[in-house]
XYZ file of C-alpha atoms in Angstrom:
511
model
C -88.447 147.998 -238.055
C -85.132 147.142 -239.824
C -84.099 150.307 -242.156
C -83.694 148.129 -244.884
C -87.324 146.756 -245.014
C -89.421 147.891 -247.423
C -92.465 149.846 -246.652
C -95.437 150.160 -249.541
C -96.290 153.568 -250.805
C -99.504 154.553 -252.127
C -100.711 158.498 -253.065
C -103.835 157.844 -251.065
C -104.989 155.589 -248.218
C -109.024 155.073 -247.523
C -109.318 153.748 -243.851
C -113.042 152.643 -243.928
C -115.197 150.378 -246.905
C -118.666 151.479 -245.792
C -120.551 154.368 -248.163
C -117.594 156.914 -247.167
C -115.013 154.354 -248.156
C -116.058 152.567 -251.432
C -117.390 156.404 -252.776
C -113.721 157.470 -252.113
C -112.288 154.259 -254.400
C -114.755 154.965 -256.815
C -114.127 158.790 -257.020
C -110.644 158.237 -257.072
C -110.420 155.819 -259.826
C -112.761 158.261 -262.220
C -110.208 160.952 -261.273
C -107.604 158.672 -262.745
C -105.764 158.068 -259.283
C -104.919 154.158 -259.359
C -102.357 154.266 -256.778
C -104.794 153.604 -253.488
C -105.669 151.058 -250.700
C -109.116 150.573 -248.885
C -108.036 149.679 -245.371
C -110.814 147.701 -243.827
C -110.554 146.723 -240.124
C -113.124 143.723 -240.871
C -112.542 141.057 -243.262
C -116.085 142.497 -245.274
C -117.045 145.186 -246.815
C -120.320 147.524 -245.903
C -119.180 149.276 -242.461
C -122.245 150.036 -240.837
C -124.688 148.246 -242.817
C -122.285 144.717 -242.417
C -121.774 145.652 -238.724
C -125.536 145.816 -237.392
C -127.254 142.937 -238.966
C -129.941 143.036 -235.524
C -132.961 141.431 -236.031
C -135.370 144.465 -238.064
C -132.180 146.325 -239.407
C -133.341 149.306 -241.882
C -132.638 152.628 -243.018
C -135.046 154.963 -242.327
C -134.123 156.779 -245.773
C -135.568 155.866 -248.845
C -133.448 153.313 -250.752
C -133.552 155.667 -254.166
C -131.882 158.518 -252.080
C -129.687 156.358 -249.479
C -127.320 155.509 -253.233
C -124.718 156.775 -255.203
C -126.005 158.828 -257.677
C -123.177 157.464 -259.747
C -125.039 153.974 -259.649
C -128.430 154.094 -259.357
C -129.893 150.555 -258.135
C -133.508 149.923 -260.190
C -134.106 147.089 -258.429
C -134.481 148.278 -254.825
C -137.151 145.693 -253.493
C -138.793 148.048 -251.109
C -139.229 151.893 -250.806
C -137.237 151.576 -247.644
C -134.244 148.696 -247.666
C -133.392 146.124 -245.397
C -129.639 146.152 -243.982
C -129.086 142.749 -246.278
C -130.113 144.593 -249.502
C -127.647 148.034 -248.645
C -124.917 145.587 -248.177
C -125.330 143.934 -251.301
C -125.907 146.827 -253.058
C -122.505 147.763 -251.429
C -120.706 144.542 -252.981
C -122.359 145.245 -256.156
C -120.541 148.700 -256.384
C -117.091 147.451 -255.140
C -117.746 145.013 -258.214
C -118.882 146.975 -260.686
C -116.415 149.915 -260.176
C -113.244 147.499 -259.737
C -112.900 148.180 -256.624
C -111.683 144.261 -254.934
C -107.813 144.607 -255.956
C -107.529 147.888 -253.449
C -108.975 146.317 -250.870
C -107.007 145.678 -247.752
C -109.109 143.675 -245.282
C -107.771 142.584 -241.446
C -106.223 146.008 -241.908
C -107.141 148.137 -239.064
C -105.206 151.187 -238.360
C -102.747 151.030 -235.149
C -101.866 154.570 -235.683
C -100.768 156.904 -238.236
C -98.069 159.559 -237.699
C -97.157 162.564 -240.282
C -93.746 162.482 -240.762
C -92.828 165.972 -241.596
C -89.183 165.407 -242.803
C -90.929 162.957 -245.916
C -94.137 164.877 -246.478
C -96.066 161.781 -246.343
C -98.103 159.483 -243.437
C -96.593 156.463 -242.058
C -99.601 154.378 -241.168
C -99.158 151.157 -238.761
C -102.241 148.528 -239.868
C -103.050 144.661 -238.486
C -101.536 143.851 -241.296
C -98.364 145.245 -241.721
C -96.820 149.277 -242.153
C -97.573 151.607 -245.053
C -96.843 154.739 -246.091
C -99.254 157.517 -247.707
C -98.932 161.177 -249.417
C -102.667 161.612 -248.747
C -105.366 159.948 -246.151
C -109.059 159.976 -246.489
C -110.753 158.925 -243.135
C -114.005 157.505 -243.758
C -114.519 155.364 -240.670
C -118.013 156.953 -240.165
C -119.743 158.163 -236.801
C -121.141 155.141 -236.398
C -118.647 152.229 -236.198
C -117.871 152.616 -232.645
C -120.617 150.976 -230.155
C -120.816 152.938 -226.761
C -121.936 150.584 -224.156
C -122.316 152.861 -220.689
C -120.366 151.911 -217.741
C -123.174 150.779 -215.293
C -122.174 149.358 -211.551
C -122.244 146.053 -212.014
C -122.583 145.054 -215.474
C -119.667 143.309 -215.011
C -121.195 140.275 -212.973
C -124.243 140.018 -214.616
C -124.771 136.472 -215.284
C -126.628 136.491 -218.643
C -125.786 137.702 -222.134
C -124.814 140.654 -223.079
C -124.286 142.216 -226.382
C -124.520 145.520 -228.222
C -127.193 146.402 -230.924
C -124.494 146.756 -233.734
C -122.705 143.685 -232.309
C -125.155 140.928 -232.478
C -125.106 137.859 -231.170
C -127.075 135.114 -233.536
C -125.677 132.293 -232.408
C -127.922 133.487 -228.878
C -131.204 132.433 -229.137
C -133.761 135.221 -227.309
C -136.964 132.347 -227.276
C -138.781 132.728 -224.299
C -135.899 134.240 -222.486
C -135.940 137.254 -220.445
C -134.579 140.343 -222.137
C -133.614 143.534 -221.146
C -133.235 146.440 -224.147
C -131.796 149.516 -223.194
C -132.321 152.756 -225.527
C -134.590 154.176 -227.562
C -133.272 154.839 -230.555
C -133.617 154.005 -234.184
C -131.993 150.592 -233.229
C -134.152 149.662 -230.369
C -137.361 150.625 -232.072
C -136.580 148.263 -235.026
C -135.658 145.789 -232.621
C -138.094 145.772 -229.858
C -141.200 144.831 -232.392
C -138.932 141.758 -234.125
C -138.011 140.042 -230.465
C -141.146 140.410 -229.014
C -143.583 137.791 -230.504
C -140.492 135.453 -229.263
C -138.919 136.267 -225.771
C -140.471 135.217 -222.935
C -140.213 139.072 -221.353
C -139.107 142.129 -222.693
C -138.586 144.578 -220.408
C -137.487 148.297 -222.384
C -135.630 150.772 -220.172
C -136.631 154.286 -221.617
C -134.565 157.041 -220.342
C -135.985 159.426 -223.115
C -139.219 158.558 -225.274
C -138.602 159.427 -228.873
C -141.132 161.259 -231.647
C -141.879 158.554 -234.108
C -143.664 159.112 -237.120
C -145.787 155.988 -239.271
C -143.129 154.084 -241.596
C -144.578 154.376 -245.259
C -142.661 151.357 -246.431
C -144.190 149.095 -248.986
C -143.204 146.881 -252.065
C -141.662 148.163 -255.304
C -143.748 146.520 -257.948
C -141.926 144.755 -260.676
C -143.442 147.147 -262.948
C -141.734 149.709 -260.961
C -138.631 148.245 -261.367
C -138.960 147.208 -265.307
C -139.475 150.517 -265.897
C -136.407 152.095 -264.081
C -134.586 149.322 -265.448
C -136.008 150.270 -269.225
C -135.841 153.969 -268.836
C -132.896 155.002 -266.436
C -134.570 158.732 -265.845
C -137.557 157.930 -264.250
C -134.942 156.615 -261.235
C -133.208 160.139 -261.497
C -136.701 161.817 -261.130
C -137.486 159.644 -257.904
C -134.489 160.139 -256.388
C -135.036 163.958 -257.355
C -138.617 164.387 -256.226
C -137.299 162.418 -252.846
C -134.508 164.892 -252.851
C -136.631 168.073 -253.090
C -139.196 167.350 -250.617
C -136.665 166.935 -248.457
C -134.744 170.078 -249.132
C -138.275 171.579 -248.221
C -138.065 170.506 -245.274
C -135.020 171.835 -243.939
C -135.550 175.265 -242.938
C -138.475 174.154 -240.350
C -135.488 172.080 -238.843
C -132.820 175.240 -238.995
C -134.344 178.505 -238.756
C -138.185 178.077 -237.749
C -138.167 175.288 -235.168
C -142.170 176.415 -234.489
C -142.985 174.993 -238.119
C -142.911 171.950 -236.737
C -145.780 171.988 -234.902
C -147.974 170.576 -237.088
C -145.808 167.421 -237.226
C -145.872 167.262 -233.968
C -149.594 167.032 -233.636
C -149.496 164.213 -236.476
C -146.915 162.148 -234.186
C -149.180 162.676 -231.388
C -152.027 161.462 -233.623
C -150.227 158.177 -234.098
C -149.371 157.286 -230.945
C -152.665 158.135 -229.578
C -154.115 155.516 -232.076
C -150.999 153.050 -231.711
C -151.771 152.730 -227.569
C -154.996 153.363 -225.922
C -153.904 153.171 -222.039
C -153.691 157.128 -221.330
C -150.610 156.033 -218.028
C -148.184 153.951 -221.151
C -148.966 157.101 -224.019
C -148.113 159.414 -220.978
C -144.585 157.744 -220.746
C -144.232 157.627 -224.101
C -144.982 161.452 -224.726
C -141.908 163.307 -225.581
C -141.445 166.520 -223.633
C -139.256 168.173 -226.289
C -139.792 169.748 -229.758
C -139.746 166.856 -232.413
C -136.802 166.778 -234.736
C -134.508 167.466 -231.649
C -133.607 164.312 -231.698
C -134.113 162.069 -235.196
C -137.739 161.598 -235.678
C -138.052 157.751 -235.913
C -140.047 155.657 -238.372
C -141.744 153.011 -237.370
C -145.523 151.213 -237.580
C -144.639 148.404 -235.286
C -142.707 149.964 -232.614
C -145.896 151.027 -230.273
C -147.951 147.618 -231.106
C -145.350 145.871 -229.694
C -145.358 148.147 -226.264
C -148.641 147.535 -225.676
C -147.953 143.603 -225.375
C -148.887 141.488 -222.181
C -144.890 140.725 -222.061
C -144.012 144.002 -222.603
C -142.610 146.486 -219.840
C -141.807 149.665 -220.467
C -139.505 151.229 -217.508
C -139.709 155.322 -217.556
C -135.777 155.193 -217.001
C -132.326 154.769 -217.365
C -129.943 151.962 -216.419
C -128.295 152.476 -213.110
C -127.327 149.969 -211.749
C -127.083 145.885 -211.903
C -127.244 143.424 -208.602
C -126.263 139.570 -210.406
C -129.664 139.699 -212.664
C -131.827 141.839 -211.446
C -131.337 145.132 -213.199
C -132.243 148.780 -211.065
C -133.549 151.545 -213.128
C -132.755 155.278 -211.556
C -136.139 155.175 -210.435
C -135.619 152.372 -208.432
C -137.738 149.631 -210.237
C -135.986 146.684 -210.682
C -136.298 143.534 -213.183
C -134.956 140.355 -213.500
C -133.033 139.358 -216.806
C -131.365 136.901 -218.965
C -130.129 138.710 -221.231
C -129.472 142.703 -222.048
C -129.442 144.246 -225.359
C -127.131 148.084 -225.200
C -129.179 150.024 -228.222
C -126.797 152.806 -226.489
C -125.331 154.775 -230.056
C -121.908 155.179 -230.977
C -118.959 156.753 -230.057
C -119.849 159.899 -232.396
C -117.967 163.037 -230.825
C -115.482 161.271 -229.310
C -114.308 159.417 -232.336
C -111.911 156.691 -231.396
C -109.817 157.271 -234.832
C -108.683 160.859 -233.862
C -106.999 159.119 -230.759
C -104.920 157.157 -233.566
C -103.431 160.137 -235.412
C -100.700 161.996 -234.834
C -100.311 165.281 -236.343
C -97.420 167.866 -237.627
C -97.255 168.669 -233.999
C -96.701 165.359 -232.532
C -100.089 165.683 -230.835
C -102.989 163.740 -231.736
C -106.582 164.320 -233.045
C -107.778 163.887 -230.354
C -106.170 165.806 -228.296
C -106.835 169.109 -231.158
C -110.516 168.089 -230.338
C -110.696 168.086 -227.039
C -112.548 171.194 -227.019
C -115.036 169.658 -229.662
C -114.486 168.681 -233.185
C -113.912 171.271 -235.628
C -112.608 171.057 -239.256
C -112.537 172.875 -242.116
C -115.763 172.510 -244.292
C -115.873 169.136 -242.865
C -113.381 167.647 -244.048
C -109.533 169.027 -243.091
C -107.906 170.053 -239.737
C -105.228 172.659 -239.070
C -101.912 170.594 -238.049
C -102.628 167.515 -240.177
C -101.705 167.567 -243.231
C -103.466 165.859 -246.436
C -105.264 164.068 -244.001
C -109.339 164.807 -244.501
C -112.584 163.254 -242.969
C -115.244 161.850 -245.160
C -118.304 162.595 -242.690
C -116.273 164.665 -240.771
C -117.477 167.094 -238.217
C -120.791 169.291 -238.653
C -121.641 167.666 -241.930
C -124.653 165.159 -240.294
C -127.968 165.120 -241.437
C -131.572 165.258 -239.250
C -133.602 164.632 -242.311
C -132.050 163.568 -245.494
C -129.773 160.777 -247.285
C -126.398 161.405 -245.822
C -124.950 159.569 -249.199
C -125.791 163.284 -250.553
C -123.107 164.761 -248.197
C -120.498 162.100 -248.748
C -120.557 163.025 -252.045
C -119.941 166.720 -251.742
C -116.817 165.690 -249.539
C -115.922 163.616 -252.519
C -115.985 166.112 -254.845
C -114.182 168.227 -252.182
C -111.344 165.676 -251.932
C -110.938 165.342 -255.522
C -110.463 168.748 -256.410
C -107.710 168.539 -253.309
C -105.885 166.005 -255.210
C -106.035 168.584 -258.169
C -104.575 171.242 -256.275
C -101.467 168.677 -255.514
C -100.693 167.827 -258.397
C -101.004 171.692 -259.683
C -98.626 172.782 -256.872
C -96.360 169.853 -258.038
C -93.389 168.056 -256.367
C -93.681 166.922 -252.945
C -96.468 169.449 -251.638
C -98.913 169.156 -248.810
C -101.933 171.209 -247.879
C -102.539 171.955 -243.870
C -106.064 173.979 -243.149
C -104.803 177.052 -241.904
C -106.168 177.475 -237.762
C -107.510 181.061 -238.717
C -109.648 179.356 -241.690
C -111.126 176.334 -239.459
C -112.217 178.516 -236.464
C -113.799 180.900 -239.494
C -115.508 177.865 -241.010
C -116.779 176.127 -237.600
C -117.705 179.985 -236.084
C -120.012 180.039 -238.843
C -121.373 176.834 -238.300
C -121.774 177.033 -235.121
C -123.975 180.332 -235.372
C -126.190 179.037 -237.622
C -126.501 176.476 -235.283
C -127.655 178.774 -232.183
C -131.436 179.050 -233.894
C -132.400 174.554 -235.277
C -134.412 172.528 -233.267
C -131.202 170.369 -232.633
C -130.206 173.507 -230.228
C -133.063 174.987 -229.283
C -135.540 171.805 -228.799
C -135.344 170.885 -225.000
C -133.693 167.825 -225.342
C -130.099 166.151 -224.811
C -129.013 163.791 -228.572
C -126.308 162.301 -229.551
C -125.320 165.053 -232.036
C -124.805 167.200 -229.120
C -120.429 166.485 -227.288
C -119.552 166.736 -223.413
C -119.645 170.620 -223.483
C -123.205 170.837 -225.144
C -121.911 172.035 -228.399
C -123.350 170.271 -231.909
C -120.681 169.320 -233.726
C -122.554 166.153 -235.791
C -125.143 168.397 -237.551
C -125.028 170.620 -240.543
C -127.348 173.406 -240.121
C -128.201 173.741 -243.824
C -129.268 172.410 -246.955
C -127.453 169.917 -249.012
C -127.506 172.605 -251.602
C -125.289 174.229 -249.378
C -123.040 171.726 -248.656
C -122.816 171.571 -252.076
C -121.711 174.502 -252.976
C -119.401 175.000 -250.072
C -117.195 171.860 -250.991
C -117.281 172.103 -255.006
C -113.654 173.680 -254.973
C -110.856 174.106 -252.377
C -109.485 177.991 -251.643
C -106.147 178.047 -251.467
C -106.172 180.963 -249.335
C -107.494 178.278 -247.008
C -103.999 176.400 -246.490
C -100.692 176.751 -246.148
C -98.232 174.785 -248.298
C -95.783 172.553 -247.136
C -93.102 171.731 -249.354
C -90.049 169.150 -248.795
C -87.572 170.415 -246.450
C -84.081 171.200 -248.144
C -81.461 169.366 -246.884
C -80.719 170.127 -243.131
C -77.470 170.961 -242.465
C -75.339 168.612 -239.762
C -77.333 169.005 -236.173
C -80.071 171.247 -238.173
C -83.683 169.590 -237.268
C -84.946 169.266 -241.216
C -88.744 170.454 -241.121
C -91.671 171.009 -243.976
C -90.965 174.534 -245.442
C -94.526 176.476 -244.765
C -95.885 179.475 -247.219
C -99.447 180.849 -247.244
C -101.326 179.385 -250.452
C -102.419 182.005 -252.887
C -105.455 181.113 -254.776
């Protein structure tokens, strides 16, 4: 780059324009901070909820707790939305909050690099360089498919295509199609494709708990009357909230609690499929809520159909089209749909920036993910994570936790401008391992640990660093302020002297 090209400056870039994103621009904006950009890899809005658009695509939250309790949507059609009505409920707030003129789409982030000598990030985007005092990550956990590497997926004739990458333009009638997972995708997708493929065979390597979906209707009473009197949508959202926070200590410190939940899931597969050999397969052998307890009313119907196969198995291994479980049954196929998850521990951002040190995210991580109260790592300074490490959810709205990160982040940007000049905050290494040693031995006792079974929320050494192992009262509380005894302050360098290296001048913050 020429040294006389100009390079925009902003005081704060948002990489991301899902929930994480857009609650960041909004946040930012009521805190009176103008100068931003929303860098958006895609030329949409929504992140996950514009990415998977899969035939049956829900949350399994209920829409008056999956918002922003800044804008509180009265006209949610159904106790539990479709993916079509988050994402317009998503455009709606990027509307109504003015959020369009910071929007950068076709903007994904190359890399960005801390330059120490300017206290500020130099970010490298599709569409052009930028520079930033301040980044908030909110690419999300799960933007990233993961598609497995299997032995010869690579000369498999038919389609192939990942859950959150859809294919529409492929039509699945009376085809045969091979979906592999069991997840909260596949179990939304499996009953929508089945009435129309020809076969479906499912490849199961673990079954999941799932529990009846109690979706229905909102009236249009319903909604005339949230509209009419905003508090009775407050006292929804709260009496979804509370139940909720109820719930939460069965999950955390008395994993036997959850017995009785058990039985209930039982119950409803037991009545869902009557041949005792398919319930036997698709009887868990762990402790429900190890893995997310799934919601669904169609999912075991649909198993139980004459052009239905379900294979007790994983992937292992494809031969042209015919597809070889590790059990050694094999099945022909047209096409194969991954339902495999995301890149969550192994976030493909962290690979893309480069820290104080000169060494990436990633490379910090590579002994798991760790940062402080979720949101800040030691070496990289004002850069923090919206949905950063140990702040996931097994129960609850994870909107709830973005918003304690936002509240975190804004009182961050306070701090800055209280400090005053050109300032940064880096998470001191002594207050991160303190923060995720904590964590971490809360974690020893939930059900995600101590269950029996192998999730997603668990990285290559076994540890969980997706979950929070609390309330969202507690997350609360522990993000309302940043301690300055928490960081170390990085000022501008003075000027170096000839053949001096200039570096960030480094004091312990006092609070």
């Amino acid at each position: 780059m020429a040294e006389h090209e100009h390079v925009p400056h902003v005081r704060v870039a948002v990489i991301g324009s899902g929930f994480g994103g857009l609650g960041a621009a909004v946040r930012l904006r009521r805190e009176g901070v103008t100068d931003f950009v929303v860098l958006e890899r895609a030329s949409g809005i929504g992140g996950t909820w514009r990415d998977n658009s899969y035939p049956g695509c829900a949350c399994d939250v209920p829409s008056h707790l999956y918002s922003f309790s800044f804008a509180p949507n009265p006209d949610w059609p159904r106790t539990f939305s479709g993916q079509e009505h988050i994402r317009a409920y998503l455009e709606h707030v990027a509307d109504v909050f003015g959020l369009r003129p910071h929007l950068r789409f076709d903007s994904e982030v190359k890399v960005m690099t801390w330059d120490a000598g300017k206290l500020h990030w130099a970010i490298e985007t599709g569409s052009g360089p930028l520079t930033a005092d301040v980044v908030v990550s909110a690419t999300g956990p799960l933007s990233d498919p993961r598609i497995p590497e299997v032995p010869g997926l690579d000369g498999f004739p038919g389609k192939i295509f990942h859950s959150a990458r859809w294919d529409h333009d492929y039509d699945l009638r009376g085809k045969r199609v091979a979906m592999i997972g069991t997840g909260a995708s596949a179990i939304q997708i499996v009953p929508e494709i089945q009435p129309v493929v020809g076969r479906l065979t499912l490849f199961q390597r673990t079954p999941p708990w799932v529990m009846p979906r109690v979706d229905r209707e909102i009236s249009a009473l319903e909604r005339r009357l949230h509209r009419a009197l905003p508090f009775t949508t407050q006292l929804r959202r709260g009496f979804l909230w509370g139940i909720r926070e109820l719930q939460v200590q069965a999950f955390t410190k008395h994993p036997d609690e959850l017995g009785l939940v058990e039985r209930m899931a039982r119950r409803n597969l037991a009545r869902a499929v009557k041949d005792p050999a398919l319930r036997a397969m698709l009887t868990p052998d762990y402790r429900i809520g190890c893995k997310r307890i799934l919601l669904s009313n169609t999912y075991y119907p649909a198993l139980t159909r004459p052009n239905v196969e379900v294979v007790a198995s994983g992937l292992s291994e494809i031969r042209g089209s015919t597809l070889v479980a590790a059990d050694g049954t094999e099945s022909e196929a047209d096409a194969i749909v991954f339902g495999t998850g995301f890149h969550v521990t192994d976030m493909p951002i962290a690979d893309r920036v480069v820290g104080a040190e000169g060494r990436t995210l990633a490379r910090t991580w590579s002994g798991g993910m760790k940062a402080l109260r979720g949101a800040t790592a030691a070496g990289f300074p004002n850069w923090m994570s919206i949905i950063g490490p140990n702040t996931g959810l097994g129960n609850s709205s994870m909107i709830l936790m973005i918003e304690s990160q936002l509240n975190y982040m804004a009182d961050y940007l306070r701090q800055l401008e209280v400090l005053g000049g050109r300032v940064a905050l880096d998470a001191r290494p002594g207050a991160v391992d303190a923060w995720n040693h904590k964590v971490q031995e809360r974690m020893k006792r939930t059900v995600w640990n101590t269950g029996g079974c192998t999730s997603w929320y668990l990285d290559a050494s076994g540890r969980n660093t997706t979950i929070w192992p609390g309330t969202t009262t507690e997350f609360r509380s522990a993000t309302r302020r940043v301690d300055l005894g928490e960081y170390e302050v990085v000022r501008a360098p003075r000027t170096a002297e000839p053949g001096e290296q200039p570096a960030g001048t480094r004091t312990e913050a006092r609070a």
